[in-house]
GROMACS .gro file of C-alpha atoms in nm:
model
  355
    1HIS     CA    1   7.279   9.524  10.389
    2GLY     CA    2   7.172   9.193  10.242
    3LEU     CA    3   6.872   8.970  10.190
    4ALA     CA    4   6.846   8.590  10.155
    5GLY     CA    5   6.529   8.390  10.090
    6GLY     CA    6   6.463   8.068   9.911
    7ARG     CA    7   6.682   8.036   9.604
    8TRP     CA    8   6.845   8.381   9.596
    9LYS     CA    9   7.093   8.577   9.815
   10TYR     CA   10   7.139   8.946   9.748
   11ILE     CA   11   7.408   9.175   9.895
   12ARG     CA   12   7.364   9.547   9.851
   13ALA     CA   13   7.696   9.728   9.791
   14ASN     CA   14   7.846   9.971   9.544
   15ARG     CA   15   7.898   9.658   9.331
   16PRO     CA   16   7.584   9.450   9.418
   17GLU     CA   17   7.604   9.069   9.450
   18LEU     CA   18   7.343   8.809   9.365
   19TYR     CA   19   7.392   8.435   9.406
   20ASP     CA   20   7.174   8.136   9.309
   21LEU     CA   21   7.210   7.929   9.625
   22ASP     CA   22   7.057   7.614   9.463
   23ARG     CA   23   7.315   7.603   9.185
   24ASP     CA   24   7.599   7.789   9.353
   25PRO     CA   25   7.603   7.724   9.729
   26ALA     CA   26   7.969   7.838   9.749
   27GLU     CA   27   7.864   8.179   9.619
   28SER     CA   28   8.137   8.189   9.360
   29ASN     CA   29   7.941   8.324   9.062
   30ASN     CA   30   7.792   8.671   9.099
   31LEU     CA   31   7.482   8.694   8.880
   32ALA     CA   32   7.391   9.055   8.958
   33PRO     CA   33   7.519   9.195   8.625
   34ARG     CA   34   7.285   8.957   8.437
   35GLU     CA   35   6.983   8.915   8.661
   36THR     CA   36   6.902   9.285   8.690
   37GLU     CA   37   6.531   9.230   8.740
   38ILE     CA   38   6.585   9.003   9.042
   39VAL     CA   39   6.835   9.251   9.183
   40ALA     CA   40   6.578   9.531   9.150
   41GLU     CA   41   6.306   9.323   9.318
   42MET     CA   42   6.525   9.216   9.609
   43GLN     CA   43   6.661   9.567   9.652
   44ALA     CA   44   6.304   9.702   9.672
   45GLU     CA   45   6.213   9.431   9.929
   46LEU     CA   46   6.527   9.506  10.135
   47ALA     CA   47   6.445   9.879  10.130
   48ALA     CA   48   6.095   9.811  10.249
   49ARG     CA   49   6.214   9.591  10.532
   50TYR     CA   50   6.471   9.848  10.636
   51ALA     CA   51   6.203  10.127  10.637
   52SER     CA   52   5.975   9.907  10.848
   53ALA     CA   53   6.253   9.834  11.096
   54GLN     CA   54   6.329  10.205  11.120
   55ARG     CA   55   5.967  10.284  11.204
   56GLY     CA   56   5.981  10.021  11.478
   57ASP     CA   57   6.264   9.975  11.724
   58ALA     CA   58   6.537  10.155  11.532
   59GLY     CA   59   6.806  10.084  11.782
   60ALA     CA   60   6.731   9.728  11.869
   61ASP     CA   61   7.008   9.576  11.658
   62THR     CA   62   7.258   9.856  11.684
   63VAL     CA   63   7.612   9.739  11.752
   64ALA     CA   64   7.839   9.958  11.962
   65LEU     CA   65   8.186   9.970  11.804
   66LYS     CA   66   8.505  10.051  11.985
   67ALA     CA   67   8.692  10.346  11.824
   68GLU     CA   68   8.971  10.124  11.697
   69ASP     CA   69   8.730   9.867  11.554
   70ARG     CA   70   8.541  10.146  11.380
   71ARG     CA   71   8.858  10.286  11.227
   72GLN     CA   72   8.961   9.944  11.097
   73LEU     CA   73   8.612   9.888  10.945
   74GLU     CA   74   8.614  10.236  10.794
   75ALA     CA   75   8.953  10.164  10.638
   76LEU     CA   76   8.800   9.861  10.465
   77GLY     CA   77   8.488  10.047  10.358
   78TYR     CA   78   8.236   9.860  10.582
   79VAL     CA   79   8.116  10.151  10.795
   80SER     CA   80   8.052  10.514  10.725
   81MET     CA   81   8.254  10.780  10.908
   82GLY     CA   82   7.942  10.977  10.982
   83ALA     CA   83   7.566  10.967  10.984
   84THR     CA   84   7.369  11.010  10.659
   85ASN     CA   85   7.016  11.114  10.598
   86SER     CA   86   6.930  10.753  10.561
   87GLY     CA   87   7.121  10.453  10.700
   88PHE     CA   88   7.016  10.270  10.389
   89ASP     CA   89   7.195  10.510  10.152
   90LEU     CA   90   7.519  10.394   9.991
   91ASP     CA   91   7.818  10.625   9.998
   92ARG     CA   92   7.919  10.617   9.630
   93THR     CA   93   8.241  10.800   9.705
   94ARG     CA   94   8.376  10.499   9.894
   95SER     CA   95   8.523  10.191   9.736
   96ASP     CA   96   8.337   9.856   9.754
   97PRO     CA   97   8.462   9.645  10.046
   98LYS     CA   98   8.547   9.361   9.809
   99ASP     CA   99   8.803   9.586   9.640
  100ARG     CA  100   8.987   9.622   9.968
  101ILE     CA  101   9.050   9.253  10.037
  102GLU     CA  102   9.403   9.259   9.892
  103PHE     CA  103   9.473   9.585  10.070
  104HIS     CA  104   9.359   9.437  10.400
  105GLU     CA  105   9.581   9.134  10.349
  106LYS     CA  106   9.881   9.364  10.299
  107VAL     CA  107   9.787   9.553  10.617
  108LYS     CA  108   9.811   9.227  10.809
  109GLN     CA  109  10.153   9.164  10.650
  110LEU     CA  110  10.254   9.511  10.768
  111ALA     CA  111  10.157   9.433  11.127
  112VAL     CA  112  10.378   9.123  11.117
  113ALA     CA  113  10.668   9.316  10.973
  114VAL     CA  114  10.641   9.586  11.239
  115ALA     CA  115  10.617   9.324  11.518
  116ARG     CA  116  10.926   9.144  11.383
  117ARG     CA  117  11.117   9.470  11.340
  118LYS     CA  118  11.190   9.438  10.973
  119PRO     CA  119  11.247   9.795  10.867
  120GLN     CA  120  11.303   9.740  10.493
  121HIS     CA  121  10.998   9.520  10.457
  122THR     CA  122  10.791   9.761  10.671
  123THR     CA  123  10.894  10.056  10.460
  124ARG     CA  124  10.813   9.882  10.135
  125LEU     CA  125  10.465   9.774  10.259
  126CYS     CA  126  10.384  10.124  10.393
  127GLU     CA  127  10.482  10.278  10.053
  128GLU     CA  128  10.275  10.024   9.862
  129LEU     CA  129   9.975  10.075  10.085
  130LEU     CA  130   9.997  10.452  10.061
  131ALA     CA  131  10.030  10.435   9.682
  132ASP     CA  132   9.713  10.223   9.672
  133TRP     CA  133   9.529  10.444   9.922
  134PRO     CA  134   9.681  10.782  10.010
  135GLY     CA  135   9.438  10.805  10.305
  136PHE     CA  136   9.604  10.519  10.490
  137GLN     CA  137   9.698  10.734  10.787
  138ARG     CA  138   9.864  10.457  10.989
  139GLY     CA  139  10.122  10.414  10.714
  140HIS     CA  140  10.246  10.771  10.763
  141VAL     CA  141  10.264  10.725  11.140
  142ILE     CA  142  10.472  10.406  11.107
  143LEU     CA  143  10.707  10.567  10.860
  144ALA     CA  144  10.737  10.868  11.089
  145GLY     CA  145  10.833  10.646  11.383
  146MET     CA  146  11.102  10.468  11.182
  147ALA     CA  147  11.239  10.807  11.068
  148VAL     CA  148  11.259  10.922  11.429
  149ASP     CA  149  11.449  10.608  11.523
  150ARG     CA  150  11.703  10.686  11.243
  151GLY     CA  151  11.730  11.046  11.358
  152GLU     CA  152  11.574  11.174  11.034
  153LEU     CA  153  11.356  11.435  11.194
  154THR     CA  154  11.266  11.626  10.882
  155ALA     CA  155  11.129  11.312  10.718
  156ALA     CA  156  10.944  11.227  11.036
  157THR     CA  157  10.781  11.573  11.043
  158LYS     CA  158  10.668  11.533  10.683
  159HIS     CA  159  10.495  11.199  10.751
  160LEU     CA  160  10.338  11.325  11.073
  161ALA     CA  161  10.201  11.634  10.899
  162ALA     CA  162  10.043  11.405  10.636
  163ALA     CA  163   9.900  11.177  10.907
  164LEU     CA  164   9.746  11.473  11.092
  165ARG     CA  165   9.590  11.613  10.778
  166ILE     CA  166   9.407  11.285  10.742
  167ASP     CA  167   9.313  11.254  11.111
  168PRO     CA  168   9.377  11.576  11.310
  169HIS     CA  169   9.261  11.405  11.631
  170ASP     CA  170   9.514  11.120  11.630
  171ALA     CA  171   9.667  11.169  11.976
  172ASP     CA  172   9.957  10.930  11.914
  173ALA     CA  173  10.062  11.109  11.595
  174ARG     CA  174  10.035  11.449  11.761
  175CYS     CA  175  10.245  11.336  12.058
  176MET     CA  176  10.507  11.197  11.822
  177LEU     CA  177  10.515  11.534  11.645
  178GLY     CA  178  10.560  11.704  11.986
  179ARG     CA  179  10.858  11.470  12.054
  180VAL     CA  180  11.017  11.557  11.718
  181LEU     CA  181  10.970  11.927  11.771
  182ALA     CA  182  11.122  11.899  12.118
  183GLN     CA  183  11.426  11.715  11.971
  184GLN     CA  184  11.465  12.002  11.727
  185GLY     CA  185  11.463  12.253  12.012
  186GLU     CA  186  11.118  12.390  11.916
  187PHE     CA  187  10.986  12.363  12.268
  188GLN     CA  188  10.692  12.606  12.240
  189GLN     CA  189  10.564  12.426  11.933
  190ALA     CA  190  10.607  12.096  12.112
  191ILE     CA  191  10.414  12.215  12.413
  192ALA     CA  192  10.134  12.333  12.182
  193GLN     CA  193  10.103  11.983  12.031
  194TYR     CA  194  10.077  11.815  12.372
  195GLU     CA  195   9.835  12.072  12.503
  196GLN     CA  196   9.613  12.022  12.199
  197VAL     CA  197   9.594  11.650  12.290
  198LEU     CA  198   9.519  11.726  12.649
  199ALA     CA  199   9.237  11.969  12.554
  200ARG     CA  200   9.053  11.668  12.408
  201ASP     CA  201   9.166  11.410  12.665
  202PRO     CA  202   9.307  11.560  12.990
  203GLU     CA  203   9.420  11.214  13.104
  204PHE     CA  204   9.615  11.117  12.793
  205ALA     CA  205   9.933  10.970  12.951
  206ARG     CA  206  10.175  11.019  12.658
  207ALA     CA  207  10.090  11.388  12.633
  208HIS     CA  208  10.171  11.442  12.999
  209SER     CA  209  10.491  11.229  12.960
  210GLY     CA  210  10.590  11.440  12.659
  211LEU     CA  211  10.536  11.763  12.849
  212GLY     CA  212  10.748  11.620  13.126
  213MET     CA  213  11.029  11.556  12.880
  214VAL     CA  214  10.999  11.916  12.751
  215TRP     CA  215  11.011  12.065  13.103
  216ILE     CA  216  11.319  11.852  13.184
  217ALA     CA  217  11.490  11.998  12.873
  218ARG     CA  218  11.392  12.347  12.991
  219ALA     CA  219  11.540  12.279  13.340
  220ASP     CA  220  11.203  12.298  13.520
  221SER     CA  221  11.214  11.973  13.715
  222ALA     CA  222  10.923  12.065  13.945
  223ARG     CA  223  10.683  12.113  13.651
  224ALA     CA  224  10.824  11.801  13.482
  225VAL     CA  225  10.756  11.594  13.791
  226ARG     CA  226  10.392  11.716  13.807
  227HIS     CA  227  10.322  11.613  13.449
  228LEU     CA  228  10.507  11.280  13.481
  229ARG     CA  229  10.314  11.184  13.793
  230LYS     CA  230   9.990  11.261  13.603
  231ALA     CA  231  10.115  11.038  13.323
  232LEU     CA  232  10.175  10.751  13.563
  233SER     CA  233   9.843  10.801  13.736
  234ALA     CA  234   9.676  10.752  13.398
  235ASP     CA  235   9.906  10.467  13.286
  236PRO     CA  236  10.127  10.310  13.559
  237ARG     CA  237  10.302  10.093  13.297
  238LEU     CA  238  10.420  10.373  13.073
  239ALA     CA  239  10.791  10.303  13.079
  240GLU     CA  240  10.902  10.633  12.926
  241ALA     CA  241  10.720  10.825  13.202
  242HIS     CA  242  10.901  10.627  13.470
  243GLN     CA  243  11.233  10.698  13.297
  244TYR     CA  244  11.168  11.074  13.255
  245LEU     CA  245  11.045  11.098  13.614
  246ALA     CA  246  11.368  10.937  13.733
  247VAL     CA  247  11.568  11.198  13.539
  248ALA     CA  248  11.368  11.480  13.696
  249LEU     CA  249  11.396  11.341  14.046
  250ALA     CA  250  11.766  11.286  14.013
  251ARG     CA  251  11.807  11.650  13.920
  252LYS     CA  252  11.613  11.743  14.235
  253GLY     CA  253  11.853  11.527  14.440
  254GLU     CA  254  11.591  11.260  14.516
  255SER     CA  255  11.821  10.968  14.417
  256ALA     CA  256  11.643  10.687  14.593
  257GLU     CA  257  11.313  10.749  14.426
  258ALA     CA  258  11.492  10.808  14.095
  259VAL     CA  259  11.648  10.465  14.121
  260ARG     CA  260  11.310  10.310  14.190
  261HIS     CA  261  11.159  10.467  13.875
  262TYR     CA  262  11.449  10.369  13.658
  263ARG     CA  263  11.407  10.013  13.778
  264GLN     CA  264  11.033  10.022  13.714
  265ALA     CA  265  11.096  10.149  13.361
  266LEU     CA  266  11.336   9.861  13.300
  267ALA     CA  267  11.096   9.606  13.446
  268ILE     CA  268  10.839   9.715  13.193
  269GLU     CA  269  11.077   9.760  12.895
  270PRO     CA  270  11.418   9.597  12.964
  271ASP     CA  271  11.581   9.735  12.648
  272ARG     CA  272  11.558  10.106  12.733
  273VAL     CA  273  11.919  10.204  12.680
  274ASP     CA  274  11.906  10.547  12.842
  275ALA     CA  275  11.731  10.400  13.152
  276HIS     CA  276  12.028  10.169  13.197
  277ARG     CA  277  12.261  10.464  13.147
  278GLY     CA  278  12.079  10.690  13.394
  279LEU     CA  279  12.053  10.416  13.655
  280ALA     CA  280  12.424  10.342  13.626
  281THR     CA  281  12.509  10.714  13.683
  282ILE     CA  282  12.319  10.721  14.014
  283LEU     CA  283  12.459  10.385  14.122
  284ARG     CA  284  12.812  10.502  14.057
  285GLN     CA  285  12.753  10.812  14.265
  286GLN     CA  286  12.622  10.590  14.544
  287GLY     CA  287  12.935  10.370  14.524
  288GLU     CA  288  12.750  10.067  14.387
  289LEU     CA  289  13.013  10.008  14.120
  290ALA     CA  290  12.936   9.650  14.035
  291ALA     CA  291  12.569   9.729  13.977
  292ALA     CA  292  12.666  10.038  13.771
  293GLU     CA  293  12.903   9.825  13.563
  294ALA     CA  294  12.624   9.569  13.502
  295SER     CA  295  12.381   9.836  13.381
  296LEU     CA  296  12.635   9.990  13.145
  297ALA     CA  297  12.738   9.653  13.009
  298ARG     CA  298  12.373   9.581  12.932
  299ALA     CA  299  12.337   9.921  12.768
  300ILE     CA  300  12.640   9.852  12.550
  301ASP     CA  301  12.494   9.515  12.446
  302LEU     CA  302  12.187   9.702  12.327
  303ALA     CA  303  12.367  10.000  12.167
  304PRO     CA  304  12.734   9.917  12.105
  305GLU     CA  305  12.773  10.222  11.875
  306ARG     CA  306  12.710  10.471  12.158
  307PRO     CA  307  13.045  10.635  12.258
  308ASP     CA  308  12.902  10.779  12.582
  309LEU     CA  309  12.825  10.431  12.710
  310HIS     CA  310  13.181  10.313  12.651
  311HIS     CA  311  13.315  10.630  12.820
  312ASN     CA  312  13.099  10.588  13.122
  313LEU     CA  313  13.188  10.219  13.158
  314GLY     CA  314  13.557  10.313  13.130
  315SER     CA  315  13.515  10.552  13.416
  316VAL     CA  316  13.341  10.293  13.641
  317LEU     CA  317  13.621  10.042  13.563
  318ALA     CA  318  13.891  10.307  13.630
  319THR     CA  319  13.733  10.385  13.965
  320GLN     CA  320  13.770  10.015  14.053
  321GLY     CA  321  14.141  10.023  13.948
  322ARG     CA  322  14.077   9.807  13.637
  323LEU     CA  323  14.279  10.037  13.417
  324GLY     CA  324  14.339   9.798  13.127
  325GLU     CA  325  13.971   9.739  13.076
  326ALA     CA  326  13.903  10.110  13.119
  327VAL     CA  327  14.151  10.196  12.850
  328THR     CA  328  13.984   9.955  12.612
  329HIS     CA  329  13.645  10.130  12.657
  330TYR     CA  330  13.793  10.482  12.644
  331ARG     CA  331  13.961  10.394  12.316
  332GLU     CA  332  13.636  10.260  12.178
  333ALA     CA  333  13.463  10.582  12.277
  334VAL     CA  334  13.727  10.783  12.093
  335ARG     CA  335  13.711  10.557  11.788
  336LEU     CA  336  13.337  10.605  11.765
  337ARG     CA  337  13.362  10.980  11.825
  338PRO     CA  338  13.701  11.121  11.748
  339ASP     CA  339  13.620  11.469  11.890
  340TYR     CA  340  13.510  11.327  12.229
  341ALA     CA  341  13.725  11.553  12.448
  342GLN     CA  342  13.637  11.402  12.785
  343ALA     CA  343  13.712  11.049  12.658
  344HIS     CA  344  14.054  11.167  12.527
  345HIS     CA  345  14.127  11.329  12.861
  346ASN     CA  346  14.029  11.026  13.071
  347LEU     CA  347  14.214  10.793  12.831
  348GLY     CA  348  14.536  10.998  12.886
  349ILE     CA  349  14.492  10.977  13.262
  350ALA     CA  350  14.439  10.599  13.251
  351LEU     CA  351  14.742  10.542  13.028
  352THR     CA  352  14.958  10.755  13.260
  353MET     CA  353  14.839  10.565  13.563
  354GLN     CA  354  14.933  10.237  13.393
  355GLN     CA  355  15.293  10.338  13.359
   0.00000   0.00000   0.00000
């Protein structure tokens, strides 16, 4: 709240501000610590005006905030997380918004680092922000996502647990935890996380998509398909749901629709490596070897360290009689994973056929 009239401008906050607009139009010199009597007078007038407004049309100037806008303003200390006995009361447990300016600037730097995929810079900023404010929930979620990408599931679980202690209703964090638990083989716990999200929002697309992934892992393609169709009904551009639905449909023998969903996933997110891999598998089975080769070549461009991709491309090339190229990819698969039995076997066959 604030009040301006004539010479003075007063801002009510945990650290109040008072400016002499005649002498300091730029509002660079806060006189509140010295001019305590003026502060007291203007605070009393502001309180009286607020009380008068409350007795009149209390909701006339109410601004409806979107949930994300409210969270961002709460993070900076500008809005309260809940109602108080009086909207004029200050929450003395919260920091003054002015003290969060540097923090907010660093949050903007973090958004840029995430968008530009700079993991070291992102990690450093998250750690600095969390050290400054342990309640910065989004920092834990970002660090968890990076840990998942590195395959460090224990670290991801730790950060997600911290994020959910701060905000138990964060659906994205809870879905990520479900994904981590599923990757660890803890399917019942994963299902519980997704169902907790759906209990609050039955149409939450990522929760249905996550359940679809779990039921694929548990070899229940019919149940997986039901959840994945619900996910796409809620969000037709959810690439992961198209990809998982393609997997489930392929297992049911519905190859044509599976190809369509793989292609939709890639139209939305062209860099989904496993969508390229899955699409290539079906195309090879259908005898479309050139298209399968193109999909695997793109997948290898995106993830050259994946031995399974080199092995699969070797097999497509061998089927076309291009044994020299097949040998090159089989050898790369074995180099990347020395215990890759199938790659050793197919490499031996290709070398024998070359003789």
